[in-house]
Coordinates of C-alpha atoms in Angstrom, one line a residue:
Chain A
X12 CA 19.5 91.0 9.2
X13 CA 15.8 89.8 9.5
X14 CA 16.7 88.8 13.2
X15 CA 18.4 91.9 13.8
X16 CA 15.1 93.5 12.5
X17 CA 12.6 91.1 14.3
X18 CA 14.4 91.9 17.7
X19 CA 14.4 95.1 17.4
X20 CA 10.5 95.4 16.4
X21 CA 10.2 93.5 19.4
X22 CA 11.9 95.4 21.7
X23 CA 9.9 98.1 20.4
X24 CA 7.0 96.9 21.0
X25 CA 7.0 95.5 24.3
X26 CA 8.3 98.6 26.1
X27 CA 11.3 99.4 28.6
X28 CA 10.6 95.7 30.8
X29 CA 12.1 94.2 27.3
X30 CA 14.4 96.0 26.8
X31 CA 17.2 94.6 28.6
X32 CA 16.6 91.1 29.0
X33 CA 19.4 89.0 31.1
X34 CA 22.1 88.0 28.4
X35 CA 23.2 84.4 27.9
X36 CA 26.6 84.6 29.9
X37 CA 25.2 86.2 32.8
X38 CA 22.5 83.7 33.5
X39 CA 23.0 82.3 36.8
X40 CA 21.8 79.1 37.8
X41 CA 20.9 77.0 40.8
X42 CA 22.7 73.9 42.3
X43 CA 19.7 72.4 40.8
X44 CA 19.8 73.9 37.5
X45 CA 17.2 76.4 37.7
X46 CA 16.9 80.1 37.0
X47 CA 14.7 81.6 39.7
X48 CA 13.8 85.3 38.1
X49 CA 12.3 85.9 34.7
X50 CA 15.4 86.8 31.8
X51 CA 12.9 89.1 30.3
X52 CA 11.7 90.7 34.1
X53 CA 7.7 89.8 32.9
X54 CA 5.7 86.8 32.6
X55 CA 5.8 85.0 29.1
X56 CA 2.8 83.9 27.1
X57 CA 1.8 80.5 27.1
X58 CA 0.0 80.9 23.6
X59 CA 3.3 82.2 21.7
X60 CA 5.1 79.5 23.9
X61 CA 2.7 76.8 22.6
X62 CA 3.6 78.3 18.8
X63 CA 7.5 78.0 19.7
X64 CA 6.9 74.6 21.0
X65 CA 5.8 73.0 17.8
X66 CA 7.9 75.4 15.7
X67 CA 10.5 73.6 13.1
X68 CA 12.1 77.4 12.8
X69 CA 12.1 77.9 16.7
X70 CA 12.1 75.7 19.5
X71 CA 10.6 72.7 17.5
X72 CA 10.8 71.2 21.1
X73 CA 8.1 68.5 19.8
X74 CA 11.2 66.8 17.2
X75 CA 11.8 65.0 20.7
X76 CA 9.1 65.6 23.1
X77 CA 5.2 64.4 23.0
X78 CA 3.0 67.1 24.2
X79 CA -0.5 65.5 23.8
X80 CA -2.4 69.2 23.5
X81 CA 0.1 70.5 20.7
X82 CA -1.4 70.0 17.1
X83 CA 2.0 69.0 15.5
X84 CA 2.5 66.4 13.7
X85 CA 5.4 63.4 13.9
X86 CA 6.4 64.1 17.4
X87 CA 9.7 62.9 18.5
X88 CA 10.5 60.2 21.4
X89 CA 14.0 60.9 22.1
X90 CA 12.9 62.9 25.4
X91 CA 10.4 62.5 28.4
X92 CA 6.8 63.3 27.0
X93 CA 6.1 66.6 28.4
X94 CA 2.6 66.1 29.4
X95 CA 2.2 67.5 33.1
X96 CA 5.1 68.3 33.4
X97 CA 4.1 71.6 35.1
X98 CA 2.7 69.4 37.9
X99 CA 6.9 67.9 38.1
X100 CA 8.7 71.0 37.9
X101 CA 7.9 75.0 39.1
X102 CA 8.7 77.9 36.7
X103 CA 12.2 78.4 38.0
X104 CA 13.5 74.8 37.3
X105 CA 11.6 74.5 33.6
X106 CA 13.4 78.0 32.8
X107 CA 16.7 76.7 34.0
X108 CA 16.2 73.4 31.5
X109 CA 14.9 75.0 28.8
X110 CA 17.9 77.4 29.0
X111 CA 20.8 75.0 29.6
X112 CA 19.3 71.4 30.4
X113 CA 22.5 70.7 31.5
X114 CA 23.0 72.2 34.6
X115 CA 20.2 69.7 36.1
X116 CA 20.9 66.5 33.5
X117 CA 24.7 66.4 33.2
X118 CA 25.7 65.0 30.1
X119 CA 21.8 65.2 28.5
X120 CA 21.4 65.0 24.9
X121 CA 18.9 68.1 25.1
X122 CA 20.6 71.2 23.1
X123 CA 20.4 74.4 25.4
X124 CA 18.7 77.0 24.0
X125 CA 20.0 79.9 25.8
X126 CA 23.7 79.7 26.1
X127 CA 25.8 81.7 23.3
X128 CA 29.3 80.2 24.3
X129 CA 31.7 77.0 24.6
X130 CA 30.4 75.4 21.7
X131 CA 33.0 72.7 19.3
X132 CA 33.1 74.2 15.5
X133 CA 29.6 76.5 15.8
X134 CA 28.4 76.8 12.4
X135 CA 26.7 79.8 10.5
X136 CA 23.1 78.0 11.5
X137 CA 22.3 75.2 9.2
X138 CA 24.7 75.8 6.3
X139 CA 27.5 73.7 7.7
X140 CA 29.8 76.9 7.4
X141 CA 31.4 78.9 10.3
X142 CA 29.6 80.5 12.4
X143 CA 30.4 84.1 11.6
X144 CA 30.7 86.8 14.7
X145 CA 28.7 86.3 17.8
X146 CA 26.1 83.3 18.1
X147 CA 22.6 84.4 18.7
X148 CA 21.2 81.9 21.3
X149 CA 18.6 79.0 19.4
X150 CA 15.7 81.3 21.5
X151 CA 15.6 84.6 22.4
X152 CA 14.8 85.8 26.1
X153 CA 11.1 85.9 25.0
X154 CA 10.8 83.2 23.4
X155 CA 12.0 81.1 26.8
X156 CA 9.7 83.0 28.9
X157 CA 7.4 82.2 26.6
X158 CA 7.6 78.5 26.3
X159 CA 8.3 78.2 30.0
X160 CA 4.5 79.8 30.3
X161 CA 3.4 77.6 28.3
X162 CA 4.7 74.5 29.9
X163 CA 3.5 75.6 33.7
X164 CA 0.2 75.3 31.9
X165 CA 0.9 71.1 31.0
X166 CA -0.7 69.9 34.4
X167 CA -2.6 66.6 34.9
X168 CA -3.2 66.5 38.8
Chain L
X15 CA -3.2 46.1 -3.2
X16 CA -0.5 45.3 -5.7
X17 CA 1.9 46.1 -2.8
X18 CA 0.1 44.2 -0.6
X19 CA 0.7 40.6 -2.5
X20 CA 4.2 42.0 -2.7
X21 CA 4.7 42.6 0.8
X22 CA 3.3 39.3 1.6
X23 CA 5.0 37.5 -1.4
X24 CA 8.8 38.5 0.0
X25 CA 7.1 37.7 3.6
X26 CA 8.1 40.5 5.5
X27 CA 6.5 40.8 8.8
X28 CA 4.2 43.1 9.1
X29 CA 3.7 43.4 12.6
X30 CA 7.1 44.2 12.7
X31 CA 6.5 48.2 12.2
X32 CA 3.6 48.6 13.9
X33 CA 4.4 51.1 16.3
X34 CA 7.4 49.6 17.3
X35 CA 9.9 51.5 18.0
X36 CA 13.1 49.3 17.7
X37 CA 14.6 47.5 14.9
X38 CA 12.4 45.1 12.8
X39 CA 12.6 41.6 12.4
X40 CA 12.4 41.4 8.7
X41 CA 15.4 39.4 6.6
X42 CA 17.1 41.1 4.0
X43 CA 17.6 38.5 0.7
X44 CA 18.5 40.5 -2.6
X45 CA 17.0 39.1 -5.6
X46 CA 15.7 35.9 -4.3
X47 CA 19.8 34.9 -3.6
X48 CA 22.1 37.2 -1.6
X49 CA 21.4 36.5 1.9
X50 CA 22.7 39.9 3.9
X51 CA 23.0 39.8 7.4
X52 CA 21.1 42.8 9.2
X53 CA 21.6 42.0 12.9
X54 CA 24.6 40.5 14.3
X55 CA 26.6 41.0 17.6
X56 CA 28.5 44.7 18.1
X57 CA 32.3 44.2 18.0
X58 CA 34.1 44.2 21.3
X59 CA 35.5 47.6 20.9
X60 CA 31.9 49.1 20.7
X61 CA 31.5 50.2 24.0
X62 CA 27.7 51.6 23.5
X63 CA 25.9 48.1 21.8
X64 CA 25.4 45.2 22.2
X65 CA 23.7 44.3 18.9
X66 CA 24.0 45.9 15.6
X67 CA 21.9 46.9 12.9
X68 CA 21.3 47.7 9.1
X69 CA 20.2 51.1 9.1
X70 CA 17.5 48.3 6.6
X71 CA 15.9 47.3 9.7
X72 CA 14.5 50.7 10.6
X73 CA 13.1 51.6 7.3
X74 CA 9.7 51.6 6.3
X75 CA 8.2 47.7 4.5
X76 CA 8.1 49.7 1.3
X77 CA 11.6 51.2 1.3
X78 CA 12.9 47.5 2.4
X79 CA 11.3 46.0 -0.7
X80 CA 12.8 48.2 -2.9
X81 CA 16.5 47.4 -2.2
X82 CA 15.3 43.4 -2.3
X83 CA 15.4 43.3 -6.0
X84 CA 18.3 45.2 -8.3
X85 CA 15.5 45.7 -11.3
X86 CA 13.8 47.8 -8.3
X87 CA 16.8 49.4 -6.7
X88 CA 17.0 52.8 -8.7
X89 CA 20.7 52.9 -7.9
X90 CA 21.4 50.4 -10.7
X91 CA 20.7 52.9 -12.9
X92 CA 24.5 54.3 -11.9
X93 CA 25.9 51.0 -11.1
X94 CA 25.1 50.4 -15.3
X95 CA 26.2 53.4 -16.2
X96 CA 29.5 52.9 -14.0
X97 CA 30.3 49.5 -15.7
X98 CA 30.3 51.2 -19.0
X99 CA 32.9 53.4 -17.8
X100 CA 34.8 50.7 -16.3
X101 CA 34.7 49.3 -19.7
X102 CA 35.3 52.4 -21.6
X103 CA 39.3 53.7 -22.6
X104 CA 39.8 56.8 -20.3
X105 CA 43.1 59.0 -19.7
X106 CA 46.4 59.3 -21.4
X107 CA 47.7 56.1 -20.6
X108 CA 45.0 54.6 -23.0
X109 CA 43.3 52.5 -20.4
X110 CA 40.0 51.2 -19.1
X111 CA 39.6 50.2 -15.5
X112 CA 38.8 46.4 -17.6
X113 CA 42.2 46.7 -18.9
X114 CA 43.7 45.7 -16.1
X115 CA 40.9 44.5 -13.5
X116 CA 38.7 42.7 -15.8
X117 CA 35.8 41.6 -15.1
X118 CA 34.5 43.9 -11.9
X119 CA 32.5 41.1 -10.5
X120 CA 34.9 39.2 -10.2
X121 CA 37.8 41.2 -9.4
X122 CA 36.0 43.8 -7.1
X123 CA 34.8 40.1 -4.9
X124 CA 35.8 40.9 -1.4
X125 CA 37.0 45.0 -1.7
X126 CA 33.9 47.1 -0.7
X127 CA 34.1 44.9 2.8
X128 CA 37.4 46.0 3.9
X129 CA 37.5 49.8 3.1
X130 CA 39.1 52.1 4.8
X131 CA 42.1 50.1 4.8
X132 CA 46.0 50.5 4.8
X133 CA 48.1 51.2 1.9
X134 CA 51.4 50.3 2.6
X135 CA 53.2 52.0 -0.1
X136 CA 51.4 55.3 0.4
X137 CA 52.0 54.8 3.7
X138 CA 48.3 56.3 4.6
X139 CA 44.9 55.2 5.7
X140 CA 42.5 55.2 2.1
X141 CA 39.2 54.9 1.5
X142 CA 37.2 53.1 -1.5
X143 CA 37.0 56.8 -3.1
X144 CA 40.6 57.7 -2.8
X145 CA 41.7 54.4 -4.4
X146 CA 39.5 55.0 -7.1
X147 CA 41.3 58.3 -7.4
X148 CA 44.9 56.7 -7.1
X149 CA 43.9 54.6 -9.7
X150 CA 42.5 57.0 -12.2
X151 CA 45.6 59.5 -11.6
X152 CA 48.4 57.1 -11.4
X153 CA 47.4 54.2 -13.5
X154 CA 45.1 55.5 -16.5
X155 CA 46.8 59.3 -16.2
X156 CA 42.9 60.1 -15.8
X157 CA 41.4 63.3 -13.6
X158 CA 40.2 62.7 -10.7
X159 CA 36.6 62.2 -9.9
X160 CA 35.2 65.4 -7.7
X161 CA 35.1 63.3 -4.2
X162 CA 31.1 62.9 -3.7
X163 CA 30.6 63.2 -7.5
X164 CA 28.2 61.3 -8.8
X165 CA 30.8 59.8 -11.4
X166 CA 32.9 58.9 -8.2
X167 CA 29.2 57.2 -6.3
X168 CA 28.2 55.4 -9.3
X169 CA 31.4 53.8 -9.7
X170 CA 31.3 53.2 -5.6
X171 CA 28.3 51.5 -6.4
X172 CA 29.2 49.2 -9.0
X173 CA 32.7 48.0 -7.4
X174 CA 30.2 47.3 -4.0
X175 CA 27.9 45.0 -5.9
X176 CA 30.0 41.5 -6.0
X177 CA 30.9 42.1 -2.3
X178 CA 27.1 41.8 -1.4
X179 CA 26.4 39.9 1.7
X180 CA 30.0 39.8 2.6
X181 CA 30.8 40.6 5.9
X182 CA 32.1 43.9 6.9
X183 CA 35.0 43.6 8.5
X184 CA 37.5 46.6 8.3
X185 CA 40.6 46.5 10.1
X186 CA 41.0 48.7 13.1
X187 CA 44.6 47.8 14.8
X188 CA 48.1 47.9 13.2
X189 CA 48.8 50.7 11.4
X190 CA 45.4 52.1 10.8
X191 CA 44.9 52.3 15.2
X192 CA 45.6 55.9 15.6
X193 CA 43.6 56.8 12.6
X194 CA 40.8 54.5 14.3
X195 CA 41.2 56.1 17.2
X196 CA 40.9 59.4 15.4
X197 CA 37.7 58.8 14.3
X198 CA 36.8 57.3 18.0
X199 CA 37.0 60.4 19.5
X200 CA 34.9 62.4 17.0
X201 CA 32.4 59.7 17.0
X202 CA 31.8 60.9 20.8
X203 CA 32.1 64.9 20.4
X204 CA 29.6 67.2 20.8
X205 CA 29.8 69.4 17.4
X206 CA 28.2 72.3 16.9
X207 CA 25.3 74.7 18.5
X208 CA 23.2 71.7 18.6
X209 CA 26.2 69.8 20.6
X210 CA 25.4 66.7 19.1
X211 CA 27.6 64.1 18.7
X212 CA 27.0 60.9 16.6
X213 CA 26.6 58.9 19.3
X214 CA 23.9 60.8 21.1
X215 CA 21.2 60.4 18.0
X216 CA 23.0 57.0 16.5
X217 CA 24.4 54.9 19.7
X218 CA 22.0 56.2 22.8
X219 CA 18.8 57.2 20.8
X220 CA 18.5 54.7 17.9
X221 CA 15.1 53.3 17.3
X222 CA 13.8 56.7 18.8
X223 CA 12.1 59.2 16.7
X224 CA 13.2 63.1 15.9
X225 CA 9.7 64.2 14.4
X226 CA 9.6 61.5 11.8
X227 CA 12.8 60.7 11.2
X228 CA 13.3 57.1 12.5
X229 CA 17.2 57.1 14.2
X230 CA 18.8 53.6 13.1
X231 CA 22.4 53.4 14.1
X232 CA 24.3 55.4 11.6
X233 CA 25.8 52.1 10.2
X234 CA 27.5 52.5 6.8
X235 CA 27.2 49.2 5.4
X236 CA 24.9 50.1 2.6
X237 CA 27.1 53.4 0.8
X238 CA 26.5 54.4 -1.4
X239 CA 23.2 54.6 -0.4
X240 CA 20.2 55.6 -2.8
X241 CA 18.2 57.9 -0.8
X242 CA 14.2 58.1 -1.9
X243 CA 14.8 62.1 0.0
X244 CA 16.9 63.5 -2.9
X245 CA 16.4 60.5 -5.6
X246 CA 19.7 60.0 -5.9
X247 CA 23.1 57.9 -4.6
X248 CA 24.3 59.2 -2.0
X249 CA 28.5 58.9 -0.7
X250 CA 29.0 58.4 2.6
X251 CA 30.9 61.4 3.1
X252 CA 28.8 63.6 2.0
X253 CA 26.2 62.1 4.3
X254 CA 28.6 62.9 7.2
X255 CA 28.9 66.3 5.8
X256 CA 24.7 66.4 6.4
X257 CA 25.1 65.0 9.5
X258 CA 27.3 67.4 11.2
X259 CA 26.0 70.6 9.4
X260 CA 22.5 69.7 11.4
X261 CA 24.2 70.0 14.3
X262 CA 24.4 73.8 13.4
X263 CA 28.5 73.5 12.9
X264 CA 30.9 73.8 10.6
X265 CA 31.1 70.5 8.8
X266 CA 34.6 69.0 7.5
X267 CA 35.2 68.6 3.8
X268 CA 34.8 65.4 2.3
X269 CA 38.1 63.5 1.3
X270 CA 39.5 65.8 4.5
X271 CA 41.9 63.8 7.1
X272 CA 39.2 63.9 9.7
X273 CA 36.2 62.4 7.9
X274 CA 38.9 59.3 6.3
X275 CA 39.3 58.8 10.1
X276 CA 35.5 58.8 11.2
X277 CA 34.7 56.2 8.1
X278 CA 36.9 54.4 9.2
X279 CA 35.8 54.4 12.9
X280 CA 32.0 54.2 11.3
X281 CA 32.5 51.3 9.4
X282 CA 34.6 49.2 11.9
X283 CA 31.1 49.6 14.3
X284 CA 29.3 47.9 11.5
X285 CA 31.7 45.0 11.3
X286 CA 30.1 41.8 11.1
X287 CA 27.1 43.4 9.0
X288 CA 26.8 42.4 5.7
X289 CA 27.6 44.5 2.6
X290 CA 24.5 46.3 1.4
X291 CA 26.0 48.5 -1.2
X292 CA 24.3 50.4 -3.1
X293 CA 21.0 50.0 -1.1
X294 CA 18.1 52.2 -1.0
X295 CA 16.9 54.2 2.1
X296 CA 14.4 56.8 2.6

């Protein structure tokens, strides 16, 4: 109900380029696993990215990644450190991983983050019951515009 | 600076955890006595490790020191209270667990080591809790204990105690091979929104770090465990339960076919780890 809410507020208040952002299932990804256009058809924004970056209740991307200019703390070292890594990958190929991670790292331990389907016993989020109806992807549209903003921005060189 | 001398008194390493990721070096001795093996070579059928390791190794200098002496270890707390029930008349037929196993520490030697096992005249695959059951229903006409009660832990607990420092060493061939096998396979599958299996945070990732949570290997050597996160013992099934629910799926029950199966798998990975039960972890 609160998500249902929070969407639509969104929606709302972004205007008609929100409205109809590219749905999980019809993502369509390169031989390399990226996602060349925008699911939200506008440019995300690296500061709400940065906030769903170190989020426990959203991407919480930092339980496995170091990102040196994040102020979390306890940051995880089961994945690469994510420092620069806008100088190693464009926009197109950090959308398609932060999507579906493995369409470019086949058999990756990284959770995708915009897929909605083909899941083993989905659950009703953390409550260890069944999921109940459709799945809601782990981040919204926005929210992986968003973060993918924020990481273009992680550049060393 | 009082747990300084301590630290220094049992002579754990302290260099050990230092930013270092893997397993520590530190030796597990209960009580001054019970030598438990920690680290020891990963049985043939573990295709994923080499070594294996106490989930003891990857705990913090102060949670190792806690399970190092029993007036310490706040899971003897339930390990007493389980010997008075083991003591104590229960059930129609108008006997104690005493009355016909006597003295625990002496008749319980060995058990906790080889659990799951076989049970020929049930013809199934049982665990420690279900034969605690079996014995409460069929032999002192007793109800059941709820299965990750903490009637049903405690007395986990206490039967574990005179098998510390014993070697794990559950069967996994013979009749118990398909339920092995079973539990093999949901070791390795992806469960859940998450699509995590067990083997992606406890066989490929241990040693790493998910925000502070330091990944050992899952083993199960030391259930019931005492955790210092909810201050109380812990069965290993319900820990299973946790496990998979964080995986944002729907978890099994406890007691159910398919988590019998993955303790048994579980424990098999830790044979040739000593018995830690109960032991303490954060």
């Amino acid at each position: 109900m609160r998500f249902t809410t929070l969407t639509l507020a969104m929606t709302l208040a972004a205007g008609a380029a929100y409205a109809n952002p590219v749905a999980p299932g019809d993502v369509s990804f390169s031989d390399t696993g990226a996602i060349a256009e925008s699911l939200t058809g506008t440019p995300g924004d690296a500061a709400s990215g940065a906030k769903v970056l170190a989020d426990r209740g959203a991407g919480n991307c930092v339980a496995c990644h170091k990102i040196s200019s994040l102020d979390a703390a306890f940051q995880g070292t089961v994945g690469p450190s994510l420092d620069g890594v806008g100088d190693r990958w464009d926009s197109a190929q950090l959308r398609g991983l932060v999507a579906n991670a493995k369409h470019t790292f086949p058999g990756t331990i990284m959770p995708s983050f915009y897929k909605t389907a083909g899941y083993i016993r989905p659950g009703d989020e953390f409550s260890g019951k069944a999921a109940k109806g459709d799945l809601q992807p782990l981040l919204s549209a926005e929210q992986v515009e968003d973060v993918v903003a924020f990481l273009t921005t992680l550049k060393q060189q | 600076m009082l747990r300084t001398t301590t630290a220094l008194a049992v002579g754990l390493i302290a260099t050990a955890t230092l930013g270092w990721a893997d397993a520590d070096e530190n030796e597990l001795v209960v009580n001054g006595e019970i030598e438990i093996t920690t680290h020891a070579p990963a049985p043939a059928y573990v295709d994923g490790l080499t070594e294996i390791y106490s989930g003891w190794r990857f705990r913090e200098p102060d949670t190792q020191l806690t399970q190092m002496d029993d007036f310490d270890n706040p899971a003897f707390l339930a390990v007493d209270a389980a010997q008075i029930t083991w003591d104590t008349v229960e059930g129609e037929a108008g006997k104690s667990c005493a009355s016909c196993h006597g003295d625990v520490m002496e008749s319980m030697k060995g058990v906790r080591a080889t659990y799951p096992k076989w049970n020929e005249t049930a013809g199934e695959v049982r665990t420690l809790a279900m034969q605690i059951n079996d014995c409460r229903t069929e032999n002192l006409k007793a109800e059941p204990y709820d299965y990750t009660s903490g009637k049903m832990t405690a007395m986990e607990a206490l039967i574990s105690v005179p098998s510390r420092g014993m070697p794990v060493n559950v069967a996994v061939d013979g009749p118990v091979q398909s339920t092995w096998e079973q539990g093999k396979e949901m070791y390795y599958t992806r469960y859940g929104q998450l699509e995590l299996s067990c083997a992606n945070c406890h066989e490929d990732n241990y040693g790493n770090y998910i925000r502070a949570d330091h990944l050992s290997q899952g083993q199960i050597n030391g259930f019931p465990v005492y955790r210092l996160k909810n201050t109380k013992l812990n069965q290993v099934q319900d820990r299973f339960q946790g496990c998979i629910r964080d995986t944002r799926a729907e978890t099994f029950s406890a007691g159910s076919p398919e988590f019998v199966a993955l303790e048994l798998y579980v424990a098999s990975r830790g044979n040739g780890l000593g018995v830690e039960a109960p032991s303490v972890r954060n």
